[in-house]
Amino acid sequence: GDSVTQTEGPVTVSESESLIINCTYSATSIAYPNLFWYVRYPGEGLQLLLKVITAGQKGSSRGFEATYNKETTSFHLQKASVQESDSAVYYCALGDRGYAQGLTFGLGTRVSVFP
Amino acid sequence: GPKVLQIPSHQIIDMGQMVTLNCDPVSNHLYFYWYKQILGQQMEFLVNFYNGKVMEKSKLFKDQFSVERPDGSYFTLKIQPTALEDSAVYFCASSLREDTQYFGPGTRLLVL
């Protein structure tokens, strides 16, 4: 089946430092997967951070970036300079293009940013 | 952004009883989903629903589970009877088309 593996947390980083959360996927049943990063801030629900549906493209939002790399089956999330407000749990996920199927999620990576 | 609401936020129930989890999806959305997350494990897809019908269900969607959206109101997940292994956080999601899913905050279910 399909699977997503991401950096095991928790990850602790100081404010203004860079952050990278690794995500690799295996899409055995999906020819053209869509890739997502979702985020859950403390006390809030899961919300979409960014998505990319085409291999080779980069998505960005709130200073975060992720590039869909079909060769390495990766979709790493990066931010050059984090803020305390970036403390959250980040989830990598994949879905099937054009089908309202369930998403396959990673375990989530808890990130704590300290001032 | 669009909000999905879930009621209740927490539910404690005795094994064998019935429970109904309610989801208030984004108003113009057409596709609805339930996911289950056991503590320490990843969120897993249970079922999706469109035009009054289940489109797809995973192996986690046991015979004791059912979903419906009567009269276009709440999208519900019913478990009857409940089992200990049903203890988890259940997340509802909705989407307008076959694209971005918007998630609710979850209902934490504890079966004793």
XYZ file of N, CA and C in Angstrom:
681
model
N 0.816 -1.197 0.000
C 0.000 0.000 0.000
C 0.848 1.243 0.000
N 0.182 2.384 -0.034
C 0.873 3.670 -0.011
C 1.350 4.001 1.394
N 2.440 4.740 1.487
C 2.952 5.103 2.806
C 3.729 6.405 2.747
N 3.813 7.049 3.900
C 4.565 8.293 4.045
C 5.436 8.182 5.290
N 6.690 8.513 5.144
C 7.630 8.485 6.264
C 8.225 9.879 6.432
N 8.197 10.390 7.642
C 8.724 11.731 7.860
C 9.622 11.758 9.081
N 10.346 12.845 9.238
C 11.271 13.009 10.343
C 10.564 12.718 11.656
N 11.225 11.912 12.463
C 10.638 11.592 13.765
C 10.907 12.741 14.724
N 9.873 13.195 15.401
C 10.048 14.280 16.341
C 10.309 13.773 17.733
N 10.350 14.647 18.712
C 10.208 16.081 18.497
C 11.482 16.737 17.982
N 11.286 17.826 17.274
C 12.392 18.622 16.767
C 12.386 19.949 17.516
N 13.521 20.302 18.032
C 13.659 21.559 18.766
C 14.616 22.469 18.018
N 14.203 23.693 17.822
C 15.038 24.624 17.067
C 14.888 26.017 17.674
N 15.927 26.797 17.594
C 15.887 28.162 18.116
C 15.329 29.110 17.068
N 14.685 30.151 17.544
C 14.129 31.161 16.649
C 15.216 31.703 15.732
N 14.836 31.952 14.487
C 15.673 32.457 13.402
C 16.591 31.395 12.793
N 16.599 30.199 13.359
C 17.356 29.122 12.733
C 16.534 28.512 11.595
N 17.201 27.683 10.793
C 16.512 27.015 9.693
C 15.917 25.699 10.170
N 14.921 25.240 9.432
C 14.230 24.001 9.776
C 14.042 23.181 8.510
N 14.277 21.896 8.615
C 13.919 20.990 7.534
C 13.278 19.754 8.140
N 12.138 19.367 7.590
C 11.450 18.148 7.978
C 11.415 17.261 6.744
N 12.038 16.101 6.867
C 12.101 15.202 5.725
C 10.808 14.416 5.563
N 10.436 14.195 4.308
C 9.269 13.386 3.994
C 9.580 12.575 2.740
N 9.421 11.280 2.841
C 9.517 10.433 1.664
C 8.236 9.622 1.556
N 7.888 9.277 0.355
C 6.617 8.592 0.153
C 6.788 7.378 -0.754
N 5.826 6.493 -0.639
C 5.732 5.352 -1.536
C 4.296 5.295 -2.024
N 4.127 5.468 -3.314
C 2.778 5.521 -3.886
C 2.608 4.348 -4.846
N 2.363 3.189 -4.292
C 2.282 1.988 -5.122
C 0.972 1.908 -5.899
N -0.086 2.537 -5.374
C -1.385 2.413 -6.034
C -1.797 3.694 -6.767
N -0.929 4.710 -6.706
C -1.272 6.001 -7.309
C -0.212 6.363 -8.341
N -0.661 6.602 -9.562
C 0.293 6.928 -10.623
C 0.813 8.358 -10.497
N -0.077 9.265 -10.138
C 0.287 10.690 -10.058
C -0.173 11.261 -8.723
N 0.593 11.012 -7.664
C 0.138 11.477 -6.349
C 0.191 12.991 -6.199
N -0.759 13.507 -5.448
C -0.688 14.871 -4.949
C -0.005 14.819 -3.595
N 0.815 15.807 -3.305
C 1.540 15.830 -2.031
C 1.147 17.054 -1.224
N 1.031 16.866 0.088
C 0.533 17.901 0.971
C 1.404 18.001 2.217
N 1.442 19.197 2.766
C 1.872 19.407 4.133
C 0.718 20.054 4.880
N 0.306 19.389 5.964
C -0.691 19.936 6.863
C 0.011 20.308 8.169
N -0.628 21.214 8.918
C -0.050 21.653 10.183
C -1.148 21.760 11.232
N -0.793 21.364 12.453
C -1.713 21.556 13.569
C -1.022 22.414 14.613
N -1.505 23.634 14.758
C -0.990 24.524 15.796
C -1.631 24.155 17.133
N -0.990 24.470 18.234
C -1.538 24.115 19.552
C -2.969 24.600 19.720
N -3.834 23.672 20.091
C -5.229 24.032 20.345
C -6.085 24.201 19.114
N -5.533 23.941 17.948
C -6.294 24.137 16.719
C -6.414 22.840 15.926
N -7.251 22.865 14.901
C -7.412 21.717 14.034
C -6.361 21.663 12.945
N -6.354 20.561 12.248
C -5.416 20.353 11.145
C -5.750 21.308 10.001
N -4.748 21.997 9.491
C -5.000 22.891 8.371
C -3.939 22.712 7.299
N -4.342 22.952 6.072
C -3.433 22.788 4.954
C -2.372 23.878 4.985
N -1.125 23.473 4.875
C -0.036 24.440 4.794
C 0.319 24.693 3.326
N 0.544 23.622 2.581
C 0.807 23.770 1.153
C 0.581 22.443 0.454
N 0.375 22.532 -0.852
C 0.223 21.313 -1.637
C 0.875 21.513 -2.999
N 1.339 20.401 -3.561
C 1.919 20.408 -4.898
C 1.393 19.189 -5.626
N 0.904 19.400 -6.832
C 0.304 18.279 -7.552
C 1.116 17.850 -8.764
N 2.169 18.591 -9.067
C 2.979 18.271 -10.243
C 4.426 18.042 -9.852
N 4.973 16.917 -10.289
C 6.370 16.604 -9.994
C 7.285 17.694 -10.529
N 8.271 18.058 -9.719
C 9.215 19.093 -10.101
C 8.820 20.483 -9.652
N 7.585 20.656 -9.227
C 7.107 21.962 -8.799
C 7.374 22.183 -7.308
N 7.390 23.438 -6.934
C 7.598 23.811 -5.542
C 6.364 24.521 -5.021
N 5.992 24.200 -3.813
C 4.905 24.911 -3.148
C 5.475 25.741 -2.015
N 4.801 26.838 -1.705
C 5.283 27.673 -0.611
C 4.119 28.343 0.095
N 4.307 28.564 1.389
C 3.288 29.205 2.191
C 3.896 29.585 3.532
N 3.607 30.766 4.004
C 4.046 31.235 5.327
C 5.552 31.080 5.515
N 6.309 31.207 4.452
C 7.762 31.088 4.523
C 8.274 29.669 4.392
N 7.379 28.695 4.349
C 7.763 27.301 4.163
C 7.760 26.967 2.674
N 8.646 26.039 2.311
C 8.724 25.571 0.930
C 8.874 24.056 0.911
N 8.346 23.444 -0.143
C 8.541 22.012 -0.348
C 8.521 21.744 -1.842
N 9.455 20.927 -2.297
C 9.554 20.594 -3.715
C 9.225 19.124 -3.925
N 8.359 18.881 -4.883
C 7.911 17.532 -5.221
C 8.997 16.888 -6.084
N 9.721 15.927 -5.509
C 10.801 15.267 -6.230
C 10.417 13.823 -6.507
N 10.055 13.566 -7.743
C 9.573 12.235 -8.100
C 10.723 11.215 -8.141
N 11.921 11.689 -8.484
C 13.072 10.780 -8.586
C 13.445 10.198 -7.243
N 13.438 11.055 -6.226
C 13.803 10.595 -4.886
C 12.569 10.311 -4.034
N 11.398 10.440 -4.625
C 10.098 10.286 -3.918
C 10.126 11.021 -2.587
N 10.470 12.293 -2.671
C 10.580 13.100 -1.454
C 9.789 14.396 -1.586
N 9.471 14.961 -0.431
C 8.710 16.214 -0.385
C 9.075 16.908 0.919
N 10.339 17.249 1.065
C 10.846 17.821 2.308
C 10.345 19.237 2.522
N 10.049 19.551 3.763
C 9.546 20.884 4.130
C 10.686 21.691 4.736
N 10.864 22.929 4.259
C 11.968 23.747 4.730
C 11.510 25.161 5.032
N 12.179 25.753 6.007
C 11.992 27.169 6.270
C 13.339 27.738 6.683
N 13.682 28.858 6.125
C 15.016 29.423 6.333
C 15.186 30.006 7.732
N 14.117 30.580 8.266
C 14.227 31.250 9.556
C 12.900 31.105 10.293
N 12.877 30.239 11.287
C 11.619 29.950 11.976
C 11.339 30.967 13.071
N 10.054 31.038 13.411
C 9.612 31.894 14.499
C 8.929 31.040 15.562
N 8.782 31.593 16.716
C 8.145 30.852 17.807
C 6.746 30.385 17.397
N 6.070 31.173 16.575
C 4.708 30.837 16.141
C 4.672 29.645 15.180
N 5.827 29.170 14.757
C 5.877 27.977 13.900
C 5.843 26.688 14.721
N 5.822 26.808 16.019
C 5.725 25.620 16.876
C 4.400 24.931 16.599
N 4.457 23.686 16.186
C 3.261 22.964 15.746
C 3.653 21.530 15.423
N 2.644 20.745 15.029
C 2.905 19.408 14.503
C 2.656 19.447 13.003
N 3.616 18.982 12.225
C 3.562 19.026 10.774
C 3.373 17.614 10.221
N 2.441 17.502 9.287
C 2.107 16.206 8.707
C 2.304 16.246 7.199
N 3.034 15.278 6.694
C 3.163 15.089 5.263
C 2.083 14.086 4.840
N 1.498 14.306 3.664
C 0.432 13.416 3.222
C 0.436 13.294 1.704
N -0.115 12.189 1.223
C -0.266 12.040 -0.218
C -1.682 11.595 -0.536
N -2.118 11.974 -1.724
C -3.447 11.626 -2.188
C -3.422 11.386 -3.679
N -4.536 10.908 -4.191
C -4.619 10.589 -5.607
C -5.191 11.780 -6.369
N -4.599 12.078 -7.477
C -5.056 13.213 -8.272
C -6.397 12.909 -8.910
N -7.337 13.823 -8.730
C -8.610 13.667 -9.426
C -9.581 12.715 -8.761
N -9.193 12.172 -7.635
C -10.088 11.268 -6.928
C -10.231 11.748 -5.496
N -11.438 11.739 -5.003
C -11.683 12.178 -3.632
C -11.431 11.029 -2.678
N -10.237 10.487 -2.747
C -9.897 9.371 -1.893
C -9.297 9.869 -0.591
N -9.193 8.954 0.341
C -8.569 9.306 1.600
C -7.096 9.589 1.416
N -6.597 10.520 2.197
C -5.185 10.829 2.180
C -4.417 9.817 3.030
N -3.170 9.608 2.657
C -2.260 8.791 3.465
C -1.322 9.739 4.184
N -1.321 9.675 5.504
C -0.538 10.605 6.316
C 0.710 9.963 6.889
N 1.707 10.818 7.140
C 2.830 10.419 7.973
C 2.456 10.542 9.440
N 3.385 10.182 10.294
C 3.121 10.187 11.739
C 3.047 11.582 12.323
N 3.573 12.532 11.619
C 3.621 13.886 12.150
C 4.954 14.159 12.831
N 5.394 15.397 12.745
C 6.640 15.827 13.379
C 6.332 17.035 14.250
N 6.570 16.868 15.542
C 6.331 17.982 16.451
C 7.555 18.889 16.450
N 7.316 20.148 16.192
C 8.399 21.140 16.150
C 8.176 22.159 17.254
N 9.206 22.359 18.037
C 9.154 23.394 19.081
C 10.234 24.418 18.777
N 9.804 25.681 18.687
C 10.737 26.769 18.416
C 10.879 27.594 19.682
N 12.124 27.740 20.118
C 12.390 28.485 21.348
C 13.023 29.832 21.035
N 12.642 30.850 21.820
C 13.187 32.194 21.577
C 14.661 32.279 21.950
N -9.863 30.618 7.096
C -10.237 29.682 6.044
C -11.515 28.948 6.395
N -11.955 28.068 5.508
C -13.176 27.294 5.759
C -13.048 26.464 7.027
N -14.156 26.379 7.753
C -14.130 25.673 9.036
C -15.020 24.443 9.009
N -14.492 23.364 9.550
C -15.255 22.155 9.792
C -15.387 22.015 11.304
N -16.604 21.799 11.766
C -16.840 21.668 13.200
C -17.176 20.216 13.537
N -16.801 19.812 14.746
C -17.123 18.467 15.185
C -17.714 18.508 16.595
N -18.753 17.713 16.768
C -19.451 17.663 18.046
C -19.693 16.210 18.422
N -19.388 15.785 19.668
C -18.723 16.564 20.710
C -17.210 16.564 20.516
N -16.516 17.285 21.380
C -15.057 17.265 21.311
C -14.506 16.037 22.027
N -15.240 15.604 23.051
C -14.843 14.413 23.798
C -16.086 13.572 24.069
N -15.883 12.263 24.096
C -16.994 11.358 24.406
C -16.427 10.140 25.113
N -17.043 9.822 26.256
C -16.669 8.602 26.977
C -17.878 7.698 26.965
N -17.658 6.433 26.629
C -18.794 5.545 26.458
C -18.407 4.145 26.914
N -19.387 3.386 27.386
C -19.125 2.007 27.786
C -19.123 1.101 26.567
N -18.223 0.146 26.598
C -18.128 -0.828 25.511
C -19.493 -1.467 25.257
N -19.835 -1.595 23.980
C -21.103 -2.204 23.621
C -22.201 -1.195 23.338
N -22.015 0.015 23.818
C -23.016 1.038 23.555
C -22.820 1.635 22.171
N -23.806 2.396 21.737
C -23.734 3.071 20.458
C -23.242 4.498 20.668
N -22.485 4.990 19.690
C -22.055 6.388 19.732
C -22.208 6.993 18.341
N -22.592 8.248 18.317
C -22.690 8.985 17.064
C -21.798 10.209 17.138
N -20.906 10.318 16.183
C -20.018 11.476 16.098
C -20.535 12.377 14.979
N -20.601 13.665 15.287
C -21.196 14.612 14.358
C -20.168 15.547 13.748
N -20.369 15.815 12.489
C -19.476 16.694 11.746
C -20.317 17.723 10.993
N -19.968 18.973 11.166
C -20.606 20.050 10.415
C -19.610 20.515 9.357
N -19.753 20.048 8.114
C -18.739 20.349 7.098
C -18.857 21.781 6.577
N -17.924 22.175 5.774
C -17.988 23.472 5.110
C -19.238 23.486 4.232
N -19.955 24.600 4.254
C -21.333 24.629 3.763
C -21.509 24.210 2.309
N -20.633 24.541 1.417
C -20.838 24.207 0.011
C -20.035 22.987 -0.437
N -19.459 22.274 0.518
C -18.642 21.122 0.154
C -19.507 19.916 -0.179
N -18.957 19.061 -1.029
C -19.729 17.943 -1.555
C -19.191 16.580 -1.144
N -17.925 16.544 -0.738
C -17.291 15.280 -0.382
C -16.959 15.301 1.104
N -17.186 14.177 1.740
C -17.010 14.110 3.184
C -16.220 12.867 3.530
N -15.422 12.988 4.625
C -14.477 11.943 4.987
C -14.432 11.770 6.505
N -14.117 10.549 6.917
C -13.769 10.293 8.315
C -12.401 9.620 8.352
N -11.608 10.047 9.351
C -10.305 9.466 9.624
C -10.251 9.084 11.093
N -9.383 8.130 11.386
C -9.202 7.671 12.764
C -7.721 7.754 13.133
N -7.448 8.279 14.315
C -6.064 8.331 14.786
C -5.977 7.765 16.192
N -5.312 6.628 16.301
C -5.032 6.044 17.611
C -3.792 6.732 18.159
N -3.761 6.912 19.456
C -2.655 7.610 20.108
C -1.307 7.024 19.698
N -0.428 7.899 19.207
C 0.904 7.447 18.823
C 1.000 6.877 17.424
N -0.124 6.811 16.727
C -0.117 6.268 15.370
C -0.554 7.341 14.374
N -0.394 7.033 13.105
C -0.781 8.047 12.121
C -2.286 8.057 11.894
N -2.759 9.186 11.385
C -4.155 9.335 11.047
C -4.438 8.439 9.846
N -5.525 7.666 9.925
C -5.822 6.723 8.851
C -7.232 6.940 8.321
N -7.349 6.838 7.045
C -8.614 7.028 6.356
C -9.596 5.900 6.699
N -10.843 6.293 6.971
C -11.890 5.305 7.216
C -12.831 5.181 6.013
N -13.403 6.341 5.612
C -14.477 6.288 4.631
C -14.638 7.652 3.984
N -15.144 7.657 2.741
C -15.585 8.913 2.162
C -16.982 8.764 1.590
N -17.620 9.912 1.336
C -19.070 9.941 1.134
C -19.377 11.064 0.164
N -20.209 10.743 -0.825
C -20.564 11.763 -1.817
C -21.945 11.469 -2.348
N -22.734 12.473 -2.474
C -24.069 12.343 -3.077
C -24.895 11.276 -2.374
N -24.766 11.237 -1.074
C -25.589 10.322 -0.284
C -25.073 8.894 -0.221
N -23.867 8.680 -0.756
C -23.382 7.295 -0.791
C -21.935 7.199 -0.336
N -21.611 6.050 0.239
C -20.220 5.739 0.526
C -19.520 5.442 -0.798
N -18.406 6.146 -1.024
C -17.645 5.903 -2.259
C -16.552 4.869 -2.031
N -15.886 5.015 -0.915
C -14.758 4.139 -0.648
C -14.622 3.965 0.850
N -14.272 2.768 1.281
C -13.996 2.562 2.687
C -12.745 1.712 2.840
N -12.034 1.957 3.930
C -10.809 1.210 4.176
C -11.128 -0.037 5.000
N -10.102 -0.838 5.211
C -10.308 -2.058 5.997
C -10.592 -1.736 7.458
N -10.314 -0.492 7.879
C -10.611 -0.092 9.260
C -12.093 0.173 9.465
N -12.816 0.337 8.379
C -14.244 0.662 8.466
C -15.012 -0.643 8.676
N -15.186 -0.968 9.951
C -15.792 -2.252 10.298
C -17.295 -2.235 10.027
N -17.889 -3.412 10.079
C -19.338 -3.523 9.866
C -20.128 -2.750 10.918
N -19.506 -2.523 12.066
C -20.200 -1.790 13.132
C -20.257 -0.282 12.872
N -19.559 0.159 11.844
C -19.524 1.581 11.503
C -20.552 1.878 10.414
N -21.132 3.064 10.496
C -21.997 3.531 9.417
C -21.905 5.048 9.339
N -22.154 5.572 8.157
C -22.127 7.015 7.959
C -23.373 7.433 7.202
N -23.791 8.678 7.479
C -24.894 9.236 6.724
C -24.870 10.741 6.866
N -25.622 11.390 5.999
C -25.794 12.836 6.082
C -27.265 13.121 5.791
N -28.122 12.914 6.789
C -29.556 13.092 6.558
C -29.894 14.544 6.286
N -30.663 14.783 5.236
C -31.183 16.115 4.915
C -30.094 17.161 4.786
N -28.906 16.761 4.390
C -27.835 17.724 4.182
C -27.369 18.429 5.431
N -27.603 17.827 6.582
C -27.186 18.468 7.826
C -25.832 17.919 8.249
N -25.751 17.421 9.485
C -24.501 16.865 9.960
C -24.149 15.604 9.163
N -22.869 15.434 8.970
C -22.325 14.181 8.457
C -21.935 13.371 9.684
N -22.530 12.176 9.841
C -22.343 11.448 11.088
C -21.610 10.134 10.883
N -20.877 9.757 11.915
C -20.257 8.442 12.005
C -20.871 7.759 13.215
N -21.498 6.620 12.967
C -22.122 5.869 14.054
C -21.356 4.571 14.246
N -21.107 4.267 15.504
C -20.452 2.996 15.832
C -21.404 2.231 16.747
N -21.824 1.064 16.308
C -22.770 0.261 17.090
C -22.565 -1.223 16.815
N -22.128 -1.984 17.808
C -21.715 -1.558 19.143
C -20.247 -1.130 19.168
N -19.890 -0.357 20.163
C -18.506 0.070 20.303
C -17.656 -1.034 20.936
N -16.369 -0.996 20.621
C -15.385 -1.929 21.173
C -14.224 -1.114 21.738
N -13.431 -1.749 22.589
C -12.308 -1.049 23.224
C -11.364 -0.449 22.187
N -11.160 -1.173 21.094
C -10.213 -0.718 20.071
C -10.740 0.460 19.242
N -11.968 0.866 19.520
C -12.496 2.051 18.835
C -12.051 3.344 19.511
N -11.405 3.231 20.648
C -10.891 4.426 21.327
C -9.831 5.087 20.445
N -10.077 6.351 20.122
C -9.206 7.061 19.192
C -9.732 8.479 19.049
N -9.008 9.274 18.278
C -9.536 10.572 17.867
C -10.052 10.410 16.442
N -11.277 10.849 16.212
C -11.891 10.738 14.899
C -11.973 12.135 14.279
N -11.437 12.232 13.081
C -11.417 13.501 12.373
C -12.346 13.439 11.175
N -13.114 14.484 11.033
C -13.964 14.651 9.869
C -13.282 15.631 8.918
N -13.505 15.454 7.629
C -12.988 16.395 6.635
C -14.015 16.559 5.537
N -13.918 17.670 4.827
C -14.787 17.869 3.673
C -14.003 18.559 2.569
N -14.475 18.381 1.347
C -13.839 19.043 0.207
C -14.914 19.417 -0.797
N -14.637 20.463 -1.554
C -15.593 20.912 -2.555
C -15.600 19.958 -3.756
N -14.399 19.646 -4.179
C -14.244 18.677 -5.279
C -13.218 17.646 -4.836
N -12.622 16.990 -5.827
C -11.631 15.968 -5.463
C -10.299 16.655 -5.212
N -10.314 17.599 -4.273
C -9.092 18.344 -4.052
C -8.846 18.543 -2.564
N -8.537 19.731 -2.163
C -8.097 19.985 -0.798
C -9.161 19.640 0.227
N -8.754 18.827 1.184
C -9.648 18.462 2.281
C -9.415 19.401 3.460
N -10.517 19.832 4.057
C -10.477 20.672 5.251
C -10.929 19.838 6.438
N -10.143 19.906 7.490
C -10.349 19.016 8.628
C -10.974 19.722 9.824
N -11.753 18.959 10.567
C -12.255 19.434 11.845
C -11.233 19.184 12.948
N -11.523 19.660 14.156
C -10.579 19.536 15.268
C -10.543 18.156 15.898
N -11.489 17.299 15.528
C -11.470 15.941 16.049
C -12.404 15.724 17.224
N -12.870 14.483 17.359
C -13.605 14.039 18.539
C -12.804 12.934 19.189
N -12.481 13.161 20.459
C -11.714 12.155 21.188
C -12.701 11.183 21.818
N -12.661 9.925 21.392
C -13.578 8.898 21.886
C -12.826 7.920 22.771
N -13.377 7.721 23.948
C -12.808 6.744 24.871
C -13.870 5.702 25.168
N -13.569 4.451 24.859
C -14.480 3.346 25.120
C -13.952 2.563 26.323
N -14.784 2.471 27.335
C -14.347 1.803 28.572
C -14.859 0.366 28.670
